[in-house]
Short mmCIF file of C-alpha atoms in Angstrom, two decimals:
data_model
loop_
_atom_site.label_atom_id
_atom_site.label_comp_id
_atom_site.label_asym_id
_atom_site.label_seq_id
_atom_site.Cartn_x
_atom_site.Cartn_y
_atom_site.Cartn_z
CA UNK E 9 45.82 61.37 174.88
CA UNK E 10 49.62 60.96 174.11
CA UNK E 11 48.21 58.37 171.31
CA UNK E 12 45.96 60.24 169.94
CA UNK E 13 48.89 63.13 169.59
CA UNK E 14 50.99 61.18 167.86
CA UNK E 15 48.82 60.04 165.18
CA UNK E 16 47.53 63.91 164.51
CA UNK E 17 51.00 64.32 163.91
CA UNK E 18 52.10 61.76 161.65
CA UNK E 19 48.54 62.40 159.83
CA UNK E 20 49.85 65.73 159.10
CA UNK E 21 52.98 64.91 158.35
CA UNK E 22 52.05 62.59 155.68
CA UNK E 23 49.58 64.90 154.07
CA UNK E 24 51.79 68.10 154.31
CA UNK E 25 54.40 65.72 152.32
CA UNK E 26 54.39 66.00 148.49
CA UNK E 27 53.69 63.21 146.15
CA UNK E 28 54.40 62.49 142.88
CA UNK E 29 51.33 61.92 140.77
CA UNK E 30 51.00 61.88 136.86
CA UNK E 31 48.73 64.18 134.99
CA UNK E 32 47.55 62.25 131.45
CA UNK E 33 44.87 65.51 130.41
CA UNK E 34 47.49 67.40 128.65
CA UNK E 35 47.60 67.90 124.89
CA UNK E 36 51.14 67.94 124.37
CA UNK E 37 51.74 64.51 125.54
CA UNK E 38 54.17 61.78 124.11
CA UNK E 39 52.74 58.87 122.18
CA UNK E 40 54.00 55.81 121.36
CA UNK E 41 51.89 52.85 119.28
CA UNK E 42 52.66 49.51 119.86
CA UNK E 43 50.81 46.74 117.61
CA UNK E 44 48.61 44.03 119.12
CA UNK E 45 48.58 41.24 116.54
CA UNK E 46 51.92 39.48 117.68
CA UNK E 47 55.42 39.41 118.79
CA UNK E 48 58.45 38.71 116.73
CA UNK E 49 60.05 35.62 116.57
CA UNK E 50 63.39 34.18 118.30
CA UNK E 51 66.24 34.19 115.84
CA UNK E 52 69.01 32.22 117.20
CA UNK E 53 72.03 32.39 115.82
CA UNK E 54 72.84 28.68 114.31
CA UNK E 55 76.14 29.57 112.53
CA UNK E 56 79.57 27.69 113.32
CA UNK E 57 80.36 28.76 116.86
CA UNK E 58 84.55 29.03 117.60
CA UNK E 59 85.66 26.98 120.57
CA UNK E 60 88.91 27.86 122.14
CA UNK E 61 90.45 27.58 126.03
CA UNK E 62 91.85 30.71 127.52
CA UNK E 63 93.21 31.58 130.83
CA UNK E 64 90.48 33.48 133.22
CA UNK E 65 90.43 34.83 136.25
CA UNK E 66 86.51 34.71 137.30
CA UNK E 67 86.20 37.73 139.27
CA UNK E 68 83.40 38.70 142.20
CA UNK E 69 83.21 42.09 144.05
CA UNK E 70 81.88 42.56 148.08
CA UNK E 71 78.71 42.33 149.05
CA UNK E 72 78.02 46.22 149.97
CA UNK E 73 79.19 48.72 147.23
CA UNK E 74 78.51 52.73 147.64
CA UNK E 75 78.23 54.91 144.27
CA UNK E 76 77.88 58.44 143.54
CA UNK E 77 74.02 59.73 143.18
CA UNK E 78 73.23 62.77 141.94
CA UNK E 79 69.70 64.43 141.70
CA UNK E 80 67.72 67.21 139.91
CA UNK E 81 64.55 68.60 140.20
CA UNK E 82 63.00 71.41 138.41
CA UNK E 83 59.75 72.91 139.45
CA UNK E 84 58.05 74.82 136.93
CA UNK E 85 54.95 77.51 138.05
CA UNK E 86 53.52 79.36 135.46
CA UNK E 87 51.05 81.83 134.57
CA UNK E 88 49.75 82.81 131.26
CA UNK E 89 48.54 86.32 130.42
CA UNK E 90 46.59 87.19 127.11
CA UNK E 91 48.21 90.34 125.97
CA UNK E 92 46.00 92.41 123.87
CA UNK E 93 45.34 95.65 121.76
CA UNK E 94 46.93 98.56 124.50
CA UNK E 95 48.67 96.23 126.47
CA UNK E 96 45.67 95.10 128.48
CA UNK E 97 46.01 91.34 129.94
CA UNK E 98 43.39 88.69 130.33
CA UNK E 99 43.91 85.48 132.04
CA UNK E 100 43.45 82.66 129.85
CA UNK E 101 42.10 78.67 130.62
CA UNK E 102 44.49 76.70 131.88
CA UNK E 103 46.74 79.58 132.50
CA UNK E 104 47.53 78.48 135.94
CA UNK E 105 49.80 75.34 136.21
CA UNK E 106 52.63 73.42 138.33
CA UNK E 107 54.45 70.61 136.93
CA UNK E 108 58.05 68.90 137.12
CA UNK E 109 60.01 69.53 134.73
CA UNK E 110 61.59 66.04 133.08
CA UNK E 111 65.23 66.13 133.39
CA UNK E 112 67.42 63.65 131.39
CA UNK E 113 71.05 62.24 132.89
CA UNK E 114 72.64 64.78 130.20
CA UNK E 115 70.83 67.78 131.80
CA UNK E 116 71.52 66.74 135.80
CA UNK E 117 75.01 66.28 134.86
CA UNK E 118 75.14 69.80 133.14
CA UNK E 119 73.47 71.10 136.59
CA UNK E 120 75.96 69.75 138.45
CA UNK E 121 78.93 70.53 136.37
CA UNK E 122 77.91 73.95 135.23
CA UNK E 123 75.32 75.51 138.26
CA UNK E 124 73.00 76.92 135.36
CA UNK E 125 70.23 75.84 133.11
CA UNK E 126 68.95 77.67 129.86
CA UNK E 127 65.11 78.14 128.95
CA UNK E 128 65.38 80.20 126.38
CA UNK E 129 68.08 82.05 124.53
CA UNK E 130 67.78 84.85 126.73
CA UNK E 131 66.44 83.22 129.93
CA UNK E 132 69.33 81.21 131.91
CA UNK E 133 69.29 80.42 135.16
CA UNK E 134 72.75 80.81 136.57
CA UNK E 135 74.92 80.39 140.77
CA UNK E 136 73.15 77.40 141.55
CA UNK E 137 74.47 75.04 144.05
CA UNK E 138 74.80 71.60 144.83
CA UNK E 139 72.72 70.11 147.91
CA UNK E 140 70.42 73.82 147.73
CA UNK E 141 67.41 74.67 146.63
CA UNK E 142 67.12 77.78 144.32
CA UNK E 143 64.30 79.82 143.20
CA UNK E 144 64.16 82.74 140.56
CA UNK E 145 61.32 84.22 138.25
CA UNK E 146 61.58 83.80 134.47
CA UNK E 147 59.59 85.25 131.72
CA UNK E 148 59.48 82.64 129.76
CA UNK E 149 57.42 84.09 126.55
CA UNK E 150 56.83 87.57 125.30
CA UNK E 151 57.95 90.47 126.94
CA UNK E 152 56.91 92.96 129.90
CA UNK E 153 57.59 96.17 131.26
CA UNK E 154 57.72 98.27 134.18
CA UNK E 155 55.30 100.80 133.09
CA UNK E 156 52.84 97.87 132.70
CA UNK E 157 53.15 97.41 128.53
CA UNK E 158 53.09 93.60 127.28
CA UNK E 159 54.41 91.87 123.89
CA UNK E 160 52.71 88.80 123.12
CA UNK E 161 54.39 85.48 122.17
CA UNK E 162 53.22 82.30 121.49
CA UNK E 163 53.96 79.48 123.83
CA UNK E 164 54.08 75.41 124.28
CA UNK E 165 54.47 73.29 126.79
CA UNK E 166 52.86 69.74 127.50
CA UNK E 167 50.05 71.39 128.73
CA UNK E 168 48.71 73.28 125.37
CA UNK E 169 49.54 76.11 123.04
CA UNK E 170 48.60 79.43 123.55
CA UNK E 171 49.29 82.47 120.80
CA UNK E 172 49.96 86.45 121.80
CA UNK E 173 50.74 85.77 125.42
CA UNK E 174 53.01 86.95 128.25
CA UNK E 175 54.21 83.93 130.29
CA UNK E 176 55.44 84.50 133.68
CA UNK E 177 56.87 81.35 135.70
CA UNK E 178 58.60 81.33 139.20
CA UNK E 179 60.86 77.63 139.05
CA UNK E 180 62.48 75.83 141.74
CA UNK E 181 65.17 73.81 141.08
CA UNK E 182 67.01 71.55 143.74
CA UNK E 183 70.10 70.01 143.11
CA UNK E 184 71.44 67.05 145.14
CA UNK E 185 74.44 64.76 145.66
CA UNK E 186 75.34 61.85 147.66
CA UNK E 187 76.74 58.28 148.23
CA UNK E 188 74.38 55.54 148.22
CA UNK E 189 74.69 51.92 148.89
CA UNK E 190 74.44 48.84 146.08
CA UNK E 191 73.22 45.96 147.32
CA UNK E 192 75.11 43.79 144.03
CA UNK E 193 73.56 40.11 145.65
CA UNK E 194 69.88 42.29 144.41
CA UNK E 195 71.39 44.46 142.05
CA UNK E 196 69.51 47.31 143.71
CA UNK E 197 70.71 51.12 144.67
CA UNK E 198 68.86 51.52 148.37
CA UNK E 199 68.15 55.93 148.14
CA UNK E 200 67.70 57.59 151.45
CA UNK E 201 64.29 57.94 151.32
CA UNK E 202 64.09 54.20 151.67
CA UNK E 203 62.93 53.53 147.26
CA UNK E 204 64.97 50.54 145.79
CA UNK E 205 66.16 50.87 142.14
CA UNK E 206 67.40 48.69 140.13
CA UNK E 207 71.54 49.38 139.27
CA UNK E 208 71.30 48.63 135.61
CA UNK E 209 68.56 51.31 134.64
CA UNK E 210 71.71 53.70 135.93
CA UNK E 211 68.25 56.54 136.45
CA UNK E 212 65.15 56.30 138.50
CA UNK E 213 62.64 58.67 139.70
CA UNK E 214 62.78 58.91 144.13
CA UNK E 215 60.01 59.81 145.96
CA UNK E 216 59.31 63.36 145.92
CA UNK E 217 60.01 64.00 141.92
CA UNK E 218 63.99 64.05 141.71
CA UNK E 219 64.85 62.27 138.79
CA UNK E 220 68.06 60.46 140.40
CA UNK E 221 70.84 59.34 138.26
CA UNK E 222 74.43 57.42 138.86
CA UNK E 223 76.89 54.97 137.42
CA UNK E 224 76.32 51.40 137.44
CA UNK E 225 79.82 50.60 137.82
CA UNK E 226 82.78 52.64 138.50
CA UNK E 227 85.19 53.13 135.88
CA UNK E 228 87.91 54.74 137.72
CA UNK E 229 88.18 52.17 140.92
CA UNK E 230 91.76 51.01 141.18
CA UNK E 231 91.17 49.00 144.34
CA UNK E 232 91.64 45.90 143.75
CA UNK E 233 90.85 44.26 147.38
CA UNK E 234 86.76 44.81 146.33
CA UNK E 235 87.68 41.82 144.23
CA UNK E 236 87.97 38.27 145.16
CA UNK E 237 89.15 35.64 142.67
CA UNK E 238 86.67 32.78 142.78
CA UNK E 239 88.66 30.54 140.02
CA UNK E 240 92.01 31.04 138.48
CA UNK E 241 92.89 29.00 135.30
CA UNK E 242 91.78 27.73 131.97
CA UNK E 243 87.97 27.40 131.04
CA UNK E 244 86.58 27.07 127.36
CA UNK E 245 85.66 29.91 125.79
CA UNK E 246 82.21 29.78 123.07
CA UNK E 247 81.67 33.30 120.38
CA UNK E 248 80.08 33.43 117.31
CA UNK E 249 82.43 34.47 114.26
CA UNK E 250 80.74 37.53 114.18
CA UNK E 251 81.45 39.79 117.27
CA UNK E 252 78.16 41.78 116.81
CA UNK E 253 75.29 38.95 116.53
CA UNK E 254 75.88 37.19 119.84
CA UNK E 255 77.34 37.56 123.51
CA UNK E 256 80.54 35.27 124.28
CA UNK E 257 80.29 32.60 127.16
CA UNK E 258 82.90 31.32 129.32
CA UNK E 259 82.19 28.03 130.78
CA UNK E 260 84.17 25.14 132.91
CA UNK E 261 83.48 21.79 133.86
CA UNK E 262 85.77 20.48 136.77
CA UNK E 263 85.62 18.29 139.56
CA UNK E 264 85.57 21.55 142.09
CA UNK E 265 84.31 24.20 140.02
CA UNK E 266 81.21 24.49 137.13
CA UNK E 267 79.59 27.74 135.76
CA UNK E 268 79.02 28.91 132.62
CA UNK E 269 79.01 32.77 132.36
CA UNK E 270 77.72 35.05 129.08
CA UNK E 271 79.40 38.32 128.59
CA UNK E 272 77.59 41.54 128.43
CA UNK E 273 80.58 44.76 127.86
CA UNK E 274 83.92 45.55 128.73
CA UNK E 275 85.02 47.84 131.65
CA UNK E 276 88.58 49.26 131.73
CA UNK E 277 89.78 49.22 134.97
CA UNK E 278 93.34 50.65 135.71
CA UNK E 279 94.96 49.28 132.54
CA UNK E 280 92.81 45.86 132.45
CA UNK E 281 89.61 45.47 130.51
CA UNK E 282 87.30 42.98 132.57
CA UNK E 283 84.21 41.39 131.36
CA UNK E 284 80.78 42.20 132.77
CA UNK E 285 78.89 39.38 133.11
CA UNK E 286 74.66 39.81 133.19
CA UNK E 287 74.96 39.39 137.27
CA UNK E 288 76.40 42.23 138.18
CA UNK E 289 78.52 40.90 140.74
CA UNK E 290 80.88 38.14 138.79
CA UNK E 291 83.45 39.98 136.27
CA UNK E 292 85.88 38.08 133.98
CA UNK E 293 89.28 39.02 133.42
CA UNK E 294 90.23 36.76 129.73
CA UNK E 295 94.34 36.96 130.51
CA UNK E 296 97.61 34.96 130.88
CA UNK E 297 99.38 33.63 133.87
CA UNK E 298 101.82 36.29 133.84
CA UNK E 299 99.31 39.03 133.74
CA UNK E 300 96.49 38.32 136.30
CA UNK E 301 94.29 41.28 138.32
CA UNK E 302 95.25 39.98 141.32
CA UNK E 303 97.08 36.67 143.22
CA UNK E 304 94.40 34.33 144.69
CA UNK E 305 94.14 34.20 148.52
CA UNK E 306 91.54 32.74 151.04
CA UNK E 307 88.45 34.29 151.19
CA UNK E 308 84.86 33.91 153.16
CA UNK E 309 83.63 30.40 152.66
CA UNK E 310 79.68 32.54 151.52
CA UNK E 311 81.81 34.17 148.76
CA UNK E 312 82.86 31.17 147.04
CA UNK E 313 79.56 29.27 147.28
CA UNK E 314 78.08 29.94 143.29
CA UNK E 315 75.13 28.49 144.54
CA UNK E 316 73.98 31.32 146.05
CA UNK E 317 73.61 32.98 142.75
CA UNK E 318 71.39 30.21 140.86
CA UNK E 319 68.50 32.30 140.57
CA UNK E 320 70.51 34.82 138.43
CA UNK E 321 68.84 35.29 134.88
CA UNK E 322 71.56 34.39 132.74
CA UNK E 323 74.34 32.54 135.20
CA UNK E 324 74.32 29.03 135.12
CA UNK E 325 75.64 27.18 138.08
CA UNK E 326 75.34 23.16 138.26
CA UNK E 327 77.28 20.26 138.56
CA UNK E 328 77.09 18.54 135.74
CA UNK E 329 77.64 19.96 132.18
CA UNK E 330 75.96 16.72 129.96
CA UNK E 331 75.18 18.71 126.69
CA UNK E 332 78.01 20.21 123.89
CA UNK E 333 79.10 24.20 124.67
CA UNK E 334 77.15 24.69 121.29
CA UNK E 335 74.54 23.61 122.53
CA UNK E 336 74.62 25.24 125.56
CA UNK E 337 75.42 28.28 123.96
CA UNK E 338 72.29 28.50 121.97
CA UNK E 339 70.05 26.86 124.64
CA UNK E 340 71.27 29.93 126.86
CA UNK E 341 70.02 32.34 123.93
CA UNK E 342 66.91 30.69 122.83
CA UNK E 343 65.47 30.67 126.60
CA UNK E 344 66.86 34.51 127.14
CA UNK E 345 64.03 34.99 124.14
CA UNK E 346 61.39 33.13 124.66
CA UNK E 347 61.60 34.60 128.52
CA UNK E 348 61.28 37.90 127.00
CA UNK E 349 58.16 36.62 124.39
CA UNK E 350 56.31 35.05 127.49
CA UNK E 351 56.36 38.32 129.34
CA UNK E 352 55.43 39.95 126.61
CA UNK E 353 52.53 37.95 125.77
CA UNK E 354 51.21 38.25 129.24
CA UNK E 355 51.14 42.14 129.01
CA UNK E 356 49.42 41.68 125.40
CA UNK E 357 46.54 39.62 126.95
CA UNK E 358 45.93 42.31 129.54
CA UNK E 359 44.93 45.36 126.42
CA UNK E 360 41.52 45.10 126.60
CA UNK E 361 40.37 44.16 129.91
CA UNK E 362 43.09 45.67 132.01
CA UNK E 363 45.06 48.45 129.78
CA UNK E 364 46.05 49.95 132.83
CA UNK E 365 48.39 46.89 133.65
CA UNK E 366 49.15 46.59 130.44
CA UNK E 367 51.09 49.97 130.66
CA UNK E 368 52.32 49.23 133.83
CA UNK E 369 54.06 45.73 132.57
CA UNK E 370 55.09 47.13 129.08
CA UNK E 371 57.45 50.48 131.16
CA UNK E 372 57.72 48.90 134.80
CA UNK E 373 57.59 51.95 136.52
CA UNK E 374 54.10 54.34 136.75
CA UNK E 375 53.03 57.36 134.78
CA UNK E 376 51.89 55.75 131.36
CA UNK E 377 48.83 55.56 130.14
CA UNK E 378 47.67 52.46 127.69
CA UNK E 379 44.89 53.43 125.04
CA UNK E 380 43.73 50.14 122.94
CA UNK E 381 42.37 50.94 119.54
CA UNK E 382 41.64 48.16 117.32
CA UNK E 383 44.94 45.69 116.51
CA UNK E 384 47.18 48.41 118.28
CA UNK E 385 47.71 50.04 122.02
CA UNK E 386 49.05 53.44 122.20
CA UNK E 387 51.65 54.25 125.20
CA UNK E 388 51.10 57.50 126.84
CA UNK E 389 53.55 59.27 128.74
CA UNK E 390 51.83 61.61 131.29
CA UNK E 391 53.45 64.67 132.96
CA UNK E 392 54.60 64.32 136.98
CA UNK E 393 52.83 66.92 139.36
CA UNK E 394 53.21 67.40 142.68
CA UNK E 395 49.93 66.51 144.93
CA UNK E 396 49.64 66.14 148.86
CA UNK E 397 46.88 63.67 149.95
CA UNK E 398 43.20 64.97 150.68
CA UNK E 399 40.89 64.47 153.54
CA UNK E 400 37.50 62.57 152.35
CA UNK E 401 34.63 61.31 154.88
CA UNK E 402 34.60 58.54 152.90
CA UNK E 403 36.75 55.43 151.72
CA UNK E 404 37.59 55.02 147.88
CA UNK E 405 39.74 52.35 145.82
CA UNK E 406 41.53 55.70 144.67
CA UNK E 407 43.68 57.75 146.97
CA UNK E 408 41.91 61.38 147.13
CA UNK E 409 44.97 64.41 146.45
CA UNK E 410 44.68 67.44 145.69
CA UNK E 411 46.65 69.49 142.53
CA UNK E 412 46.70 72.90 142.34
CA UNK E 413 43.83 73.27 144.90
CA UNK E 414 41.63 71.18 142.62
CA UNK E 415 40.23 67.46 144.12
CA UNK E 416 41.69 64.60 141.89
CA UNK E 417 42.26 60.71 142.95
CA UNK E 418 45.03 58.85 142.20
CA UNK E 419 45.36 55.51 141.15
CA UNK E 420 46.73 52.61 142.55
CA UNK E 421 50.17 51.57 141.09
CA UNK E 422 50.13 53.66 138.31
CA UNK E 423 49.74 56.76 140.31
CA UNK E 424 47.13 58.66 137.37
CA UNK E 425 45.37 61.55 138.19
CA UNK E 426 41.55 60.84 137.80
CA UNK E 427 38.50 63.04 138.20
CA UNK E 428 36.17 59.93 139.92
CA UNK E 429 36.70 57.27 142.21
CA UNK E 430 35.16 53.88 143.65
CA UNK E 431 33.53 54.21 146.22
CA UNK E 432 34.24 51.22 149.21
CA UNK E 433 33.01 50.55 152.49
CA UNK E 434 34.93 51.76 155.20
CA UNK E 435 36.70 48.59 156.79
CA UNK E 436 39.24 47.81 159.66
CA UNK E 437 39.77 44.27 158.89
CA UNK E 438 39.93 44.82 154.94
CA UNK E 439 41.17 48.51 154.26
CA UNK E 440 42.76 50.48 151.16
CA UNK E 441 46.31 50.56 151.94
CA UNK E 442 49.00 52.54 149.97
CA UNK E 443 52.49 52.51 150.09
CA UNK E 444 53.85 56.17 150.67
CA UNK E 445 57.19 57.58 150.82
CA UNK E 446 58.21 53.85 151.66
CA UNK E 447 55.80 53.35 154.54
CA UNK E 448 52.39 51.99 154.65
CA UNK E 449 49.19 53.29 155.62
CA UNK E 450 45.57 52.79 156.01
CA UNK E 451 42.68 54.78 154.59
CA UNK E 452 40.09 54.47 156.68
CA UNK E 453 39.33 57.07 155.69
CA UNK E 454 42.41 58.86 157.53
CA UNK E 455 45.76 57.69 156.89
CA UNK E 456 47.03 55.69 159.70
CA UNK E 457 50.89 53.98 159.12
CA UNK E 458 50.02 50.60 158.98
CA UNK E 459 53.00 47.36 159.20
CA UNK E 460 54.13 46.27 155.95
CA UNK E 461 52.06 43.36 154.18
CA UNK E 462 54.43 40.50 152.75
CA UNK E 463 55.01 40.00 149.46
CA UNK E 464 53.66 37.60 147.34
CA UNK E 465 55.46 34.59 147.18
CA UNK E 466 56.38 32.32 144.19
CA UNK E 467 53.92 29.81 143.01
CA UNK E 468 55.78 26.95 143.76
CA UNK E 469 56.00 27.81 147.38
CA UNK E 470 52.45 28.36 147.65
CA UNK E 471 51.75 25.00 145.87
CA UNK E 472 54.46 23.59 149.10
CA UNK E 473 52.59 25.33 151.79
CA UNK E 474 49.07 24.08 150.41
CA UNK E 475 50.64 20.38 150.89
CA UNK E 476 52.09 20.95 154.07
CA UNK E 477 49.24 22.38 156.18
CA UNK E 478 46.87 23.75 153.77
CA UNK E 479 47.83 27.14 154.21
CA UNK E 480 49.27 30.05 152.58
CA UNK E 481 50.88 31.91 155.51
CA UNK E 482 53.27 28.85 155.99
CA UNK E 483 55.61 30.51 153.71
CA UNK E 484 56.15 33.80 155.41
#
């Protein structure tokens, strides 16, 4: 009995919870077109590279790094009136609707800064507070008055047009702020609700609709013990002539010490200007012996091991240096491209048969729809809802939710709203399982948490375990 409590409650806790699903039936939608028939060539640039030493001081910061967060979220739900001839009012189709409202980093920051947020020139939302959640009523078009008369407007939004209507909308908007932890060896910000993002995108979306936003690296961080000095000295420094058609490398061959880093920007940090390097742990500081960041000291034996950042996309870290720093140069620039053609390619096979993968490898993140149409695909950027999940007697590919007290099904991965599902047999041993609000569950047909399947490994380690005891799970 105490079992069987338990999972009644977590059942209803997990279908009481709001999800983020993506609505692609609007008409107001954003389209991009992408053309099928290839994908532009590498152009390396072969011009005389300059070759020059220079005193460095190759910089790495902790392991654990926390960062502002902040976090909007604007819930729009509005109703549309047909005002006609004496004021009388007449629902219209598709007058009823709830959506999230997209928020850019400008707009959060404004919330933040400001506590108000303007619709219209005469509708502003003003007093709102930081870790709250406000709600007020707007009219957002036409006008309405206590003894009952209506002016018609027309109105848009990424649901439709409507002409000579009275819209009425009651929005919720939550604002948010908080420290969260980097984890730089991953380059991932970990958000409370357990959804890893990755630092560089500096925005992501968490799991109940708050577009999240932050700063990859602090600007204003004057502590200088978050750095450790890895090497201190002279290493040979590679740049095209021209600043703008090529990232500058730092590299150094020694009998204790090889890498070879590229640059990516400058940060100012307290009156020095360090180089960001594409891992987002390693900075370089291009100086003089007299002017260093900081005086090398002994640190953890794990911090000074480079190895442990070979699989790093653009840091090379071996022993032996046999080819010219031209050469290197260019080899690191020619394989940074064709990298990025192969993964392109592979989401340009997938058009036809899968264009739903296609979408999904193209953005890297859900809520796009891909359309093929002849030699070109066209990129559609549906609108977030809100959805909780729906009951069904029986199991589906699709996970059944419910919008706006309508029955939809959402997709897997790419989290569309659909009007039909596929139908599967209700399993134990092989059931639909969906990752929500960073938990797992089974839908058999009733969610049930579930333990976490692994991941998928890389090929070559399958490849191992298939020659060491014919078997897959070896790896895990």
């Amino acid at each position: 009995m105490i079992v069987l409590t338990v999972l009644l409650l977590l059942s209803f806790g997990l279908t009481s919870e709001a999800l983020v699903a993506y609505d692609c039936a609007g008409r107001s939608l954003n389209i991009t077109t992408l053309s099928l028939t290839g994908i532009g060539e590498c152009e390396v640039p072969r011009s005389d590279l300059k070759s020059e030493n220079q005193f460095i001081q190759l910089l790495q910061l902790t392991e654990y790094k926390n960062t502002r967060v902040i976090q909007c979220k604007v819930k729009v739900d509005r109703t549309i009136y047909y005002c006609g001839m004496y004021s009388h009012t007449s629902v219209v189709q598709g007058g009823q609707r709830e959506y999230l409202m997209e928020i850019t980093s400008e707009l959060c920051n404004q919330l933040h800064r400001t506590g108000q947020i303007q619709f219209s020139a005469n509708d502003i939302i003003t007093g709102l507070r930081i870790n709250t959640t406000s709600t007020r009523s707007l009219t957002l078009a036409g006008t309405i008055t206590l003894d009952g008369r209506c002016t018609g407007a027309q109105y848009s939004d990424p649901f439709g047009t409507w002409n000579n209507v009275v819209v009425q909308a009651s929005v919720t908007i939550t604002l948010r702020s908080f420290y969260a932890p980097i984890k730089l060896g991953t380059s991932h910000l970990i958000l409370p609700s357990g959804r890893h993002c990755l630092v560089t995108e500096e925005s992501c979306e968490d799991a109940e609709g708050e577009a999240t936003f932050w700063t990859a690296t602090v600007e204003d961080n004057c502590h200088f013990d978050r750095y450790d000095v890895l090497y201190e000295g002279m290493a040979n420094k590679v740049s095209p002539p021209d600043s703008t058609s090529g990232p500058t490398m730092f590299s150094l061959t020694s009998q204790d010490t090889t890498f070879a880093l590229t640059t990516t920007s400058t940060l100012p940090l307290c009156g020095y200007f360090l180089l960001k390097t594409e891992h987002p742990k390693l900075f370089i500081l291009a100086t003089s012996k007299e002017n260093t960041f900081k005086s090398k000291s002994k640190i953890e034996v794990n911090n000074l091991d480079l190895l442990t950042y070979v699989n790093s996309k653009f840091v090379y870290v071996e022993r032996h240096i046999k080819t010219q720093l031209t050469e290197l140069y260019a080899n690191i620039i020619n394989q940074r491209c064709a990298l990025e053609q192969q993964v392109l390619r592979n989401a340009l096979a997938l058009a036809n048969i899968q264009p739903d993968e296609l979408a999904l490898a193209i953005m890297k993140q859900p809520g796009y729809m891909a359309v093929p149409a002849g030699e070109v695909v066209h990129l559609v950027k549906c609108v977030p809802v809100e959805c909780t999940i729906r009951h069904t007697q029986f199991c589906y590919n699709e996970l059944p939710v419910t919008v706006r007290n309508t029955s939809y099904f959402m997709k897997p991965k790419n989290r569309i709203l659909v009007r039909t599902a596929t139908p599967k047999e209700c399993n134990e041993l092989l059931p639909t399982m969906y990752q929500l609000h960073g938990n797992w569950y089974k839908m058999n047909p009733k969610p049930m948490e579930s333990l976490p399947p692994p991941d998928i490994f890389a090929l070559f380690c399958m490849f191992r375990c298939v020659k060491r005891c014919c078997c897959c799970c070896c790896c895990l």
